[in-house]
CSV table of C-alpha atoms in Angstrom, one decimal:
chain,number,residue,atom,x,y,z
P,1,UNK,CA,20.8,1.5,14.7
P,2,UNK,CA,18.5,2.5,11.9
P,3,UNK,CA,14.8,2.8,12.6
P,4,UNK,CA,13.8,3.4,9.0
P,5,UNK,CA,15.2,1.2,6.3
P,6,UNK,CA,13.6,-1.0,3.6
P,7,UNK,CA,15.6,-2.8,1.0
P,8,UNK,CA,13.2,-5.6,-0.1
P,9,UNK,CA,9.6,-6.7,-0.1
P,10,UNK,CA,10.3,-9.9,1.8
P,11,UNK,CA,12.8,-9.2,4.6
P,12,UNK,CA,11.3,-9.7,8.1
P,13,UNK,CA,9.0,-6.8,8.8
P,14,UNK,CA,9.9,-4.9,12.0
P,15,UNK,CA,7.9,-1.6,11.8
P,16,UNK,CA,5.1,-0.3,9.7
P,17,UNK,CA,2.4,2.5,9.5
P,18,UNK,CA,-1.2,1.5,9.3
P,19,UNK,CA,-4.5,3.3,9.7
P,20,UNK,CA,-7.6,1.5,11.1
P,21,UNK,CA,-10.9,2.1,9.3
P,22,UNK,CA,-12.3,5.4,10.7
P,23,UNK,CA,-15.7,6.9,10.9
P,24,UNK,CA,-15.1,8.6,7.5
P,25,UNK,CA,-15.5,5.2,5.9
P,26,UNK,CA,-18.9,5.0,7.3
P,27,UNK,CA,-19.9,8.3,5.7
P,28,UNK,CA,-19.3,7.2,2.1
P,29,UNK,CA,-22.6,7.6,0.4
P,30,UNK,CA,-23.6,6.1,-3.0
P,31,UNK,CA,-23.7,9.4,-4.8
P,32,UNK,CA,-20.1,10.2,-3.8
P,33,UNK,CA,-18.6,6.7,-3.7
P,34,UNK,CA,-16.8,6.9,-7.1
P,35,UNK,CA,-15.6,10.5,-6.4
P,36,UNK,CA,-14.1,9.2,-3.2
P,37,UNK,CA,-12.6,6.2,-5.2
P,38,UNK,CA,-14.9,3.5,-3.8
P,39,UNK,CA,-16.9,1.1,-5.8
P,40,UNK,CA,-19.3,0.4,-3.0
P,41,UNK,CA,-20.3,1.4,0.5
P,42,UNK,CA,-19.0,-0.8,3.3
P,43,UNK,CA,-20.4,-1.9,6.6
P,44,UNK,CA,-18.0,-0.2,9.0
P,45,UNK,CA,-18.5,-2.2,12.1
P,46,UNK,CA,-18.2,-5.5,10.3
P,47,UNK,CA,-15.0,-4.3,8.6
P,48,UNK,CA,-13.5,-3.2,12.0
P,49,UNK,CA,-14.6,-5.9,14.4
P,50,UNK,CA,-14.7,-9.0,12.2
P,51,UNK,CA,-11.9,-8.2,9.8
P,52,UNK,CA,-9.4,-5.4,10.3
P,53,UNK,CA,-9.1,-6.1,14.1
P,54,UNK,CA,-7.6,-9.5,13.1
P,55,UNK,CA,-5.1,-7.7,10.8
P,56,UNK,CA,-4.0,-5.6,13.8
P,57,UNK,CA,-3.7,-8.7,16.1
P,58,UNK,CA,-1.6,-10.6,13.6
P,59,UNK,CA,0.7,-7.6,13.0
P,60,UNK,CA,1.2,-7.2,16.7
P,61,UNK,CA,1.9,-10.9,17.2
P,62,UNK,CA,4.6,-10.8,14.6
P,63,UNK,CA,6.1,-7.3,15.4
P,64,UNK,CA,5.2,-6.5,19.0
P,65,UNK,CA,3.9,-9.7,20.6
P,66,UNK,CA,4.0,-8.5,24.2
P,67,UNK,CA,1.0,-6.3,23.4
P,68,UNK,CA,-1.2,-9.3,22.6
P,69,UNK,CA,0.3,-12.6,23.7
P,70,UNK,CA,-1.9,-14.2,26.4
P,71,UNK,CA,-4.3,-11.3,26.3
P,72,UNK,CA,-6.5,-12.0,23.4
P,73,UNK,CA,-9.4,-13.4,25.4
P,74,UNK,CA,-9.6,-10.2,27.4
P,75,UNK,CA,-9.1,-8.0,24.3
P,76,UNK,CA,-11.9,-9.8,22.4
P,77,UNK,CA,-14.3,-9.7,25.4
P,78,UNK,CA,-14.2,-5.9,25.5
P,79,UNK,CA,-17.2,-4.9,23.3
P,80,UNK,CA,-16.1,-1.2,23.3
P,81,UNK,CA,-12.9,-2.2,21.3
P,82,UNK,CA,-10.9,0.4,23.3
P,83,UNK,CA,-7.8,-1.7,22.6
P,84,UNK,CA,-8.0,-0.4,18.9
P,85,UNK,CA,-8.8,3.3,19.7
P,86,UNK,CA,-5.9,5.7,19.9
P,87,UNK,CA,-7.6,8.1,22.3
P,88,UNK,CA,-8.4,5.4,24.9
P,89,UNK,CA,-6.3,4.3,27.8
P,90,UNK,CA,-6.4,0.7,26.8
P,91,UNK,CA,-5.1,1.4,23.3
P,92,UNK,CA,-2.3,-0.9,22.2
P,93,UNK,CA,0.1,2.0,21.4
P,94,UNK,CA,3.0,0.3,19.7
P,95,UNK,CA,6.2,1.8,18.3
P,96,UNK,CA,6.3,-1.0,15.8
P,97,UNK,CA,2.7,-1.2,14.5
P,98,UNK,CA,2.2,2.6,14.2
P,99,UNK,CA,-1.2,4.2,13.8
P,100,UNK,CA,-1.2,7.2,11.3
P,101,UNK,CA,-3.7,9.0,13.6
P,102,UNK,CA,-1.3,8.9,16.6
P,103,UNK,CA,1.5,10.3,14.5
P,104,UNK,CA,-0.8,13.1,13.3
P,105,UNK,CA,-1.9,13.9,16.9
P,106,UNK,CA,1.8,14.0,18.0
P,107,UNK,CA,2.8,16.7,15.5
P,108,UNK,CA,-0.4,18.8,16.3
P,109,UNK,CA,1.1,19.3,19.8
P,110,UNK,CA,3.7,21.5,18.0
P,111,UNK,CA,2.0,24.9,18.0
P,112,UNK,CA,3.6,26.1,14.7
P,113,UNK,CA,2.8,22.8,12.9
P,114,UNK,CA,-0.8,22.9,14.2
P,115,UNK,CA,-1.4,26.4,12.9
P,116,UNK,CA,0.2,25.7,9.5
P,117,UNK,CA,-1.5,22.4,8.9
P,118,UNK,CA,-4.9,23.6,9.9
P,119,UNK,CA,-4.6,26.5,7.6
P,120,UNK,CA,-3.4,24.3,4.8
P,121,UNK,CA,-6.3,21.9,5.1
P,122,UNK,CA,-8.8,24.7,5.3
P,123,UNK,CA,-7.3,26.2,2.2
P,124,UNK,CA,-7.5,23.0,0.1
P,125,UNK,CA,-11.0,22.2,1.4
P,126,UNK,CA,-12.2,25.9,1.0
P,127,UNK,CA,-13.4,26.2,4.5
P,128,UNK,CA,-14.8,29.5,5.8
P,129,UNK,CA,-12.7,31.5,8.2
P,130,UNK,CA,-15.4,30.8,10.9
P,131,UNK,CA,-14.8,27.0,10.5
P,132,UNK,CA,-11.0,27.5,10.7
P,133,UNK,CA,-11.5,29.4,13.9
P,134,UNK,CA,-13.7,26.5,15.3
P,135,UNK,CA,-10.9,24.1,14.5
P,136,UNK,CA,-8.4,26.2,16.5
P,137,UNK,CA,-10.5,25.6,19.6
P,138,UNK,CA,-10.4,21.8,19.4
P,139,UNK,CA,-8.3,19.5,21.5
P,140,UNK,CA,-5.4,17.8,19.7
P,141,UNK,CA,-7.1,14.4,19.8
P,142,UNK,CA,-10.3,15.9,18.4
P,143,UNK,CA,-8.5,17.9,15.7
P,144,UNK,CA,-6.6,14.9,14.5
P,145,UNK,CA,-9.9,13.1,14.1
P,146,UNK,CA,-11.5,16.0,12.2
P,147,UNK,CA,-8.6,16.4,9.8
P,148,UNK,CA,-8.9,12.7,8.9
P,149,UNK,CA,-12.7,12.2,9.0
P,150,UNK,CA,-13.9,15.7,8.1
P,151,UNK,CA,-16.4,15.5,11.0
P,152,UNK,CA,-16.6,17.7,14.1
P,153,UNK,CA,-17.2,16.2,17.6
P,154,UNK,CA,-20.7,17.5,17.2
P,155,UNK,CA,-21.1,15.2,14.1
P,156,UNK,CA,-21.2,18.2,11.8
P,157,UNK,CA,-19.3,17.5,8.6
P,158,UNK,CA,-16.9,20.3,7.6
P,159,UNK,CA,-15.4,18.6,4.6
P,160,UNK,CA,-15.2,15.2,2.9
P,161,UNK,CA,-13.7,12.1,4.7
P,162,UNK,CA,-10.5,10.6,3.3
P,163,UNK,CA,-11.6,6.9,3.3
P,164,UNK,CA,-8.6,5.8,1.3
P,165,UNK,CA,-6.2,6.5,4.2
P,166,UNK,CA,-6.7,2.9,5.2
P,167,UNK,CA,-4.3,2.2,2.3
P,168,UNK,CA,-1.2,3.7,3.9
P,169,UNK,CA,1.0,2.2,1.2
P,170,UNK,CA,0.0,4.9,-1.2
P,171,UNK,CA,1.3,7.9,0.9
P,172,UNK,CA,5.0,7.1,0.5
P,173,UNK,CA,7.6,4.3,0.1
P,174,UNK,CA,10.8,3.8,2.0
P,175,UNK,CA,13.6,3.2,-0.5
P,176,UNK,CA,16.7,2.0,1.4
P,177,UNK,CA,17.3,4.9,3.8
P,178,UNK,CA,15.3,7.5,1.8
P,179,UNK,CA,11.5,8.2,1.6
P,180,UNK,CA,9.8,8.7,-1.8
P,181,UNK,CA,6.6,10.7,-1.1
P,182,UNK,CA,3.5,10.3,-3.2
P,183,UNK,CA,1.7,12.8,-5.3
P,184,UNK,CA,-1.9,11.5,-5.7
P,185,UNK,CA,-3.6,11.4,-9.0
P,186,UNK,CA,-7.1,12.0,-7.6
P,187,UNK,CA,-8.3,15.1,-5.7
P,188,UNK,CA,-10.0,12.8,-3.1
P,189,UNK,CA,-6.5,11.9,-1.8
P,190,UNK,CA,-5.0,15.4,-1.7
P,191,UNK,CA,-5.6,15.9,2.1
P,192,UNK,CA,-4.1,12.5,3.1
P,193,UNK,CA,-1.0,13.4,1.1
P,194,UNK,CA,-0.8,16.8,2.9
P,195,UNK,CA,-1.2,15.2,6.3
P,196,UNK,CA,1.5,12.6,5.5
P,197,UNK,CA,3.9,15.2,4.3
P,198,UNK,CA,3.6,17.2,7.6
P,199,UNK,CA,4.1,14.0,9.6
P,200,UNK,CA,7.3,12.9,7.7
P,201,UNK,CA,8.8,16.4,7.9
P,202,UNK,CA,8.0,17.1,11.5
P,203,UNK,CA,7.6,13.9,13.6
P,204,UNK,CA,10.6,12.9,15.7
P,205,UNK,CA,10.2,9.3,14.5
P,206,UNK,CA,11.4,10.4,11.1
P,207,UNK,CA,14.3,12.6,12.2
P,208,UNK,CA,16.8,10.4,10.5
P,209,UNK,CA,15.0,11.1,7.2
P,210,UNK,CA,15.9,14.8,7.3
P,211,UNK,CA,17.5,15.5,3.9
P,212,UNK,CA,16.4,12.1,2.6
P,213,UNK,CA,12.8,12.8,1.6
P,214,UNK,CA,12.2,12.8,-2.1
P,215,UNK,CA,9.2,14.8,-3.5
P,216,UNK,CA,7.8,14.6,-7.0
P,217,UNK,CA,6.9,18.1,-8.2
P,218,UNK,CA,5.3,19.7,-11.2
P,219,UNK,CA,7.5,21.0,-14.1
P,220,UNK,CA,8.3,24.7,-13.6
P,221,UNK,CA,6.4,25.6,-16.8
P,222,UNK,CA,3.3,23.6,-15.7
P,223,UNK,CA,1.5,26.7,-14.4
P,224,UNK,CA,1.8,28.3,-17.8
P,225,UNK,CA,-0.2,25.6,-19.6
P,226,UNK,CA,-3.9,26.1,-20.3
P,227,UNK,CA,-6.1,24.5,-17.6
P,228,UNK,CA,-7.4,21.7,-19.8
P,229,UNK,CA,-3.7,20.8,-20.7
P,230,UNK,CA,-2.6,20.9,-17.1
P,231,UNK,CA,-4.9,18.1,-15.9
P,232,UNK,CA,-3.6,15.8,-18.6
P,233,UNK,CA,0.1,16.4,-17.8
P,234,UNK,CA,0.2,16.1,-14.1
P,235,UNK,CA,3.2,14.4,-12.4
P,236,UNK,CA,1.4,11.9,-10.2
P,237,UNK,CA,2.8,9.0,-8.2
P,238,UNK,CA,1.2,6.6,-5.7
P,239,UNK,CA,2.9,4.1,-3.4
P,240,UNK,CA,1.0,1.1,-4.7
P,241,UNK,CA,3.0,1.6,-7.9
P,242,UNK,CA,6.4,1.6,-6.2
P,243,UNK,CA,8.1,-1.6,-4.9
P,244,UNK,CA,11.5,-1.8,-3.3
P,245,UNK,CA,12.4,-5.3,-4.5
P,246,UNK,CA,16.2,-5.4,-3.8
P,247,UNK,CA,18.8,-3.1,-2.3
P,248,UNK,CA,19.8,-1.8,-5.7
P,249,UNK,CA,16.4,-2.1,-7.5
P,250,UNK,CA,13.1,-0.2,-7.4
P,251,UNK,CA,10.0,-0.9,-9.5
P,252,UNK,CA,7.7,1.9,-10.6
P,253,UNK,CA,4.4,1.2,-12.3
P,254,UNK,CA,2.9,3.6,-14.9
P,255,UNK,CA,-0.8,3.1,-14.4
P,256,UNK,CA,-4.1,4.8,-13.9
P,257,UNK,CA,-2.6,6.5,-10.9
P,258,UNK,CA,1.1,7.1,-11.7
P,259,UNK,CA,2.2,9.1,-14.7
P,260,UNK,CA,5.2,8.5,-16.9
P,261,UNK,CA,6.4,12.1,-16.2
P,262,UNK,CA,6.5,11.3,-12.4
P,263,UNK,CA,8.3,8.0,-13.0
P,264,UNK,CA,10.9,9.8,-15.1
P,265,UNK,CA,11.4,12.5,-12.4
P,266,UNK,CA,11.7,9.8,-9.7
P,267,UNK,CA,14.4,8.0,-11.7
P,268,UNK,CA,16.4,11.2,-12.1
P,269,UNK,CA,16.2,12.1,-8.4
P,270,UNK,CA,17.0,8.6,-7.2
P,271,UNK,CA,20.0,8.2,-9.6
P,272,UNK,CA,21.3,11.7,-8.7
P,273,UNK,CA,21.2,10.8,-5.0
P,274,UNK,CA,22.6,7.3,-5.7
P,275,UNK,CA,19.8,5.7,-3.7
P,276,UNK,CA,19.5,2.8,-6.2
P,277,UNK,CA,21.3,1.8,-9.3
P,278,UNK,CA,18.4,0.2,-11.1
P,279,UNK,CA,14.8,1.3,-11.7
P,280,UNK,CA,12.3,-0.7,-13.8
P,281,UNK,CA,9.2,0.9,-15.3
P,282,UNK,CA,6.2,-1.3,-15.8
P,283,UNK,CA,3.5,0.2,-17.9
P,284,UNK,CA,0.2,-1.6,-17.2
P,285,UNK,CA,-3.2,-1.0,-18.8
P,286,UNK,CA,-4.8,2.1,-17.4
P,287,UNK,CA,-7.9,0.3,-16.0
P,288,UNK,CA,-9.7,0.6,-12.7
P,289,UNK,CA,-9.4,-3.2,-12.4
P,290,UNK,CA,-5.6,-2.9,-11.9
P,291,UNK,CA,-5.1,0.6,-10.5
P,292,UNK,CA,-1.5,-0.1,-9.2
P,293,UNK,CA,1.1,-2.7,-10.0
P,294,UNK,CA,0.7,-4.2,-6.5
P,295,UNK,CA,-2.8,-5.2,-7.5
P,296,UNK,CA,-1.4,-7.5,-10.2
P,297,UNK,CA,1.6,-9.0,-8.5
P,298,UNK,CA,3.4,-9.1,-5.1
P,299,UNK,CA,6.4,-11.1,-3.7
P,300,UNK,CA,6.0,-13.8,-1.1
P,301,UNK,CA,9.7,-14.8,-0.8
P,302,UNK,CA,12.8,-14.3,-2.9
P,303,UNK,CA,11.8,-17.0,-5.4
P,304,UNK,CA,8.0,-16.9,-5.1
P,305,UNK,CA,5.6,-14.4,-6.7
P,306,UNK,CA,1.8,-14.2,-6.9
P,307,UNK,CA,0.5,-12.6,-10.1
P,308,UNK,CA,-2.4,-12.2,-12.6
P,309,UNK,CA,-1.9,-14.7,-15.3
P,310,UNK,CA,-3.6,-12.7,-18.1
P,311,UNK,CA,-0.9,-10.0,-17.7
P,312,UNK,CA,1.9,-12.6,-17.6
P,313,UNK,CA,3.5,-13.9,-20.7
P,314,UNK,CA,1.8,-11.4,-23.0
P,315,UNK,CA,4.7,-11.2,-25.5
P,316,UNK,CA,4.2,-14.9,-26.3
P,317,UNK,CA,0.5,-14.4,-26.7
P,318,UNK,CA,1.2,-11.4,-29.0
P,319,UNK,CA,3.4,-13.5,-31.2
P,320,UNK,CA,0.7,-16.2,-31.5
P,321,UNK,CA,-1.9,-13.6,-32.5
P,322,UNK,CA,0.2,-11.5,-34.8
P,323,UNK,CA,-1.0,-13.0,-38.0
P,324,UNK,CA,-4.6,-12.4,-37.1
P,325,UNK,CA,-3.9,-8.8,-36.1
P,326,UNK,CA,-2.2,-8.2,-39.5
P,327,UNK,CA,-5.5,-9.4,-41.1
P,328,UNK,CA,-7.4,-6.8,-39.0
P,329,UNK,CA,-8.6,-8.8,-35.9
P,330,UNK,CA,-8.4,-6.7,-32.7
P,331,UNK,CA,-6.0,-8.2,-30.2
P,332,UNK,CA,-7.6,-10.3,-27.4
P,333,UNK,CA,-4.8,-9.7,-24.9
P,334,UNK,CA,-3.5,-6.8,-22.8
P,335,UNK,CA,0.1,-5.6,-23.1
P,336,UNK,CA,2.7,-4.6,-20.6
P,337,UNK,CA,5.7,-2.4,-21.5
P,338,UNK,CA,8.7,-3.1,-19.2
P,339,UNK,CA,11.8,-1.0,-19.5
P,340,UNK,CA,14.7,-1.2,-17.0
P,341,UNK,CA,17.0,1.8,-16.4
P,342,UNK,CA,20.5,1.0,-15.1
P,343,UNK,CA,22.7,3.8,-13.8
P,344,UNK,CA,26.3,3.1,-14.9
P,345,UNK,CA,29.4,5.4,-14.7
P,346,UNK,CA,29.3,5.8,-18.5
P,347,UNK,CA,25.6,6.7,-18.5
P,348,UNK,CA,22.1,5.2,-18.1
P,349,UNK,CA,21.6,2.0,-20.0
P,350,UNK,CA,18.1,0.7,-20.9
P,351,UNK,CA,17.0,-2.9,-21.1
P,352,UNK,CA,13.7,-4.3,-22.2
P,353,UNK,CA,11.8,-7.3,-20.8
P,354,UNK,CA,9.4,-9.3,-22.9
P,355,UNK,CA,7.1,-10.2,-20.0
P,356,UNK,CA,6.5,-9.9,-16.3
P,357,UNK,CA,7.8,-13.4,-15.4
P,358,UNK,CA,11.1,-12.6,-17.1
P,359,UNK,CA,11.5,-9.5,-15.0
P,360,UNK,CA,10.5,-11.2,-11.7
P,361,UNK,CA,12.9,-14.1,-12.5
P,362,UNK,CA,15.7,-11.5,-13.1
P,363,UNK,CA,15.0,-9.9,-9.7
P,364,UNK,CA,15.2,-13.2,-8.0
P,365,UNK,CA,18.4,-14.3,-9.6
P,366,UNK,CA,20.3,-11.1,-10.4
P,367,UNK,CA,19.3,-8.8,-7.6
P,368,UNK,CA,18.5,-11.1,-4.7
P,369,UNK,CA,21.1,-13.8,-5.6
P,370,UNK,CA,18.6,-16.5,-5.1
P,371,UNK,CA,19.0,-19.5,-7.4
P,372,UNK,CA,16.2,-21.7,-6.0
P,373,UNK,CA,13.5,-22.8,-8.4
P,374,UNK,CA,11.4,-19.7,-9.2
P,375,UNK,CA,7.6,-20.3,-8.6
P,376,UNK,CA,4.8,-18.2,-9.9
P,377,UNK,CA,1.4,-18.5,-8.1
P,378,UNK,CA,-1.4,-17.3,-10.4
P,379,UNK,CA,-4.5,-15.6,-9.3
P,380,UNK,CA,-7.5,-17.9,-9.3
P,381,UNK,CA,-5.1,-20.8,-10.1
P,382,UNK,CA,-5.0,-19.4,-13.6
P,383,UNK,CA,-8.5,-20.7,-14.3
P,384,UNK,CA,-11.3,-18.8,-16.0
P,385,UNK,CA,-13.1,-16.8,-14.6
P,386,UNK,CA,-11.4,-17.0,-11.2
P,387,UNK,CA,-8.2,-15.3,-12.2
P,388,UNK,CA,-9.9,-12.0,-12.9
P,389,UNK,CA,-12.6,-12.4,-10.2
P,390,UNK,CA,-10.1,-13.0,-7.5
P,391,UNK,CA,-7.6,-10.4,-8.7
P,392,UNK,CA,-10.5,-7.9,-8.3
P,393,UNK,CA,-10.7,-9.0,-4.6
P,394,UNK,CA,-6.9,-8.6,-4.1
P,395,UNK,CA,-5.6,-12.2,-4.6
P,396,UNK,CA,-2.3,-10.7,-5.9
P,397,UNK,CA,-2.0,-8.0,-3.1
P,398,UNK,CA,-0.3,-9.8,-0.2
P,399,UNK,CA,1.9,-8.4,2.6
P,400,UNK,CA,5.0,-10.5,3.4
P,401,UNK,CA,5.6,-10.5,7.2
P,402,UNK,CA,8.8,-12.4,6.6
P,403,UNK,CA,10.1,-14.6,3.8
P,404,UNK,CA,7.4,-17.1,2.9
P,405,UNK,CA,4.8,-15.9,5.4
P,406,UNK,CA,2.2,-13.4,4.1
P,407,UNK,CA,-1.3,-12.1,4.7
P,408,UNK,CA,-4.0,-12.6,2.1
P,409,UNK,CA,-7.8,-12.5,1.9
P,410,UNK,CA,-9.9,-15.6,2.8
P,411,UNK,CA,-12.4,-15.2,-0.1
P,412,UNK,CA,-9.8,-16.0,-2.8
P,413,UNK,CA,-10.4,-19.7,-2.7
P,414,UNK,CA,-8.8,-20.7,-6.0
P,415,UNK,CA,-5.7,-18.6,-5.4
P,416,UNK,CA,-5.4,-20.3,-1.9
P,417,UNK,CA,-5.5,-23.7,-3.7
P,418,UNK,CA,-2.7,-22.5,-6.0
P,419,UNK,CA,-0.6,-21.7,-3.0
P,420,UNK,CA,-1.3,-25.1,-1.5
P,421,UNK,CA,-0.4,-26.8,-4.8
P,422,UNK,CA,3.0,-24.9,-4.6
P,423,UNK,CA,3.7,-26.3,-1.1
P,424,UNK,CA,2.3,-23.5,1.1
P,425,UNK,CA,0.0,-24.0,4.0
P,426,UNK,CA,-3.1,-21.8,4.3
P,427,UNK,CA,-4.6,-21.0,7.7
P,428,UNK,CA,-7.4,-18.6,8.8
P,429,UNK,CA,-6.4,-15.6,10.9
P,430,UNK,CA,-8.8,-16.8,13.6
P,431,UNK,CA,-7.3,-20.3,13.8
P,432,UNK,CA,-3.7,-18.9,13.7
P,433,UNK,CA,-4.3,-16.6,16.6
P,434,UNK,CA,-5.8,-19.5,18.6
P,435,UNK,CA,-2.7,-21.6,17.9
P,436,UNK,CA,-0.4,-18.7,18.8
P,437,UNK,CA,-2.2,-18.3,22.1
P,438,UNK,CA,-2.0,-22.0,22.9
P,439,UNK,CA,1.7,-22.1,21.8
P,440,UNK,CA,1.0,-24.7,19.2
P,441,UNK,CA,2.6,-22.3,16.7
P,442,UNK,CA,4.7,-19.2,16.9
P,443,UNK,CA,5.6,-16.3,14.5
P,444,UNK,CA,9.3,-17.2,14.8
P,445,UNK,CA,8.8,-20.8,13.6
P,446,UNK,CA,6.0,-20.3,11.0
P,447,UNK,CA,7.2,-21.1,7.5
P,448,UNK,CA,5.7,-21.0,4.0
P,449,UNK,CA,2.2,-20.0,5.2
P,450,UNK,CA,-0.5,-17.8,3.8
P,451,UNK,CA,-2.6,-16.3,6.5
P,452,UNK,CA,-6.2,-15.9,5.4
P,453,UNK,CA,-7.8,-12.7,6.7
P,454,UNK,CA,-11.6,-12.3,6.9
P,455,UNK,CA,-12.4,-10.0,4.0
P,456,UNK,CA,-16.1,-9.7,3.0
P,457,UNK,CA,-16.0,-5.9,3.7
P,458,UNK,CA,-12.3,-5.1,3.3
P,459,UNK,CA,-12.2,-6.5,-0.2
P,460,UNK,CA,-15.0,-4.2,-1.2
P,461,UNK,CA,-12.8,-1.2,-0.5
P,462,UNK,CA,-10.5,-2.4,-3.4
P,463,UNK,CA,-7.2,-3.0,-1.5
P,464,UNK,CA,-5.5,-5.9,0.2
P,465,UNK,CA,-3.0,-6.3,3.0
P,466,UNK,CA,-0.2,-4.9,0.9
P,467,UNK,CA,-2.1,-1.7,0.3
P,468,UNK,CA,-3.0,-1.4,4.0
P,469,UNK,CA,0.7,-1.2,5.1
P,470,UNK,CA,3.6,1.2,4.8
P,471,UNK,CA,6.7,-0.7,5.9
P,472,UNK,CA,9.3,1.6,7.3
P,473,UNK,CA,11.7,-1.1,8.7
P,474,UNK,CA,12.6,-4.6,7.4
P,475,UNK,CA,15.6,-6.8,7.9
P,476,UNK,CA,17.7,-7.4,4.8
P,477,UNK,CA,16.5,-10.2,2.6
P,478,UNK,CA,20.0,-11.0,1.4
């Protein structure tokens, strides 16, 4: 039986990697927020207790229900929150909802790995030899926390936190029975990428991936370029720009964070290993608003997608405005470039798509063999100004727990209405958990439902439930 396999975005989720908000998030200061890829500072305790804890409870109810069913009153009554802390005896420790920090601690028990990884982190963070010696004296549990938060048990900061680790999607993507590792675009994410690499290559959970881990690297001539040229020609790829939408088909976004050079290298590697037969490149505007393709669309079930309307049928809008552009008026729309690469025995064929809806429709019909009516749910119900406002707070970034059941943010009211208009139910995470506990509802029987997660602080971190998940095992969708 495979423990690691993902062939779609909507097959029933069985295992994933998450990382709960750690103390490093509480150390983001205004002067460094943008360097550390945050738009704002968040209130850590609210984010944990009133928001992310519900995310954990919902994931456990769907993936490992014995950890929570009938126990929520007791869990919620514990003001210490020990249920959510990996170092505590009451920690939920699940082999289905897997905490990144516990994986890191596990590999640090391997003496050789501990030495290598500590040295590697100290090198990239330019620590003194004295600090490196201090780290060697820490317990495994404390060292794991320091490598993530940058802060010693004494509360002394050795190096910056990695607050973006909450978005585990970006560290890698399971593509069928392979893993495509990320190569981050921003220096602030270098350490989390390094920690993830050591975990995937050394942890027993990922033994079956040996020989199936794909890494994006720099061109062999890259080091010969002048420094100012090197920065502009980096091969960078982040998991939010990669979607495994069907057994034969991978999407890669070219964005603010993923370069066309990395996308091209990934295609060559995936085709050479025959992991997929089709890769579609979606070039989106390089704007902080969008960041990754999963901020502008995600899949809810085989025939249902949620997306940002202003990046939808742009080809039609372009044709409407072509006359005015010829006369010198600047275009009032943003363009996508969508090119599909199909690996055939006679060579790689290339197909163009005029707009996002055409591509998503093709995935539904041609790759997932679903011929039900295709429905597009638009951010903000496609009404100005709610489309852009709610996309900014992750209305298009949903995690499908199974076909038709997904987690979104409760603050995106107009998008929620668009889902209801399309026949979905919406329910708050709090109410849903109450109904699970009273047996009024169950994860097995829930259908066509969007679970609304409390999100006042989470949304300020600029990532939704899709970003906060790295699925490593799903059932087949077809």
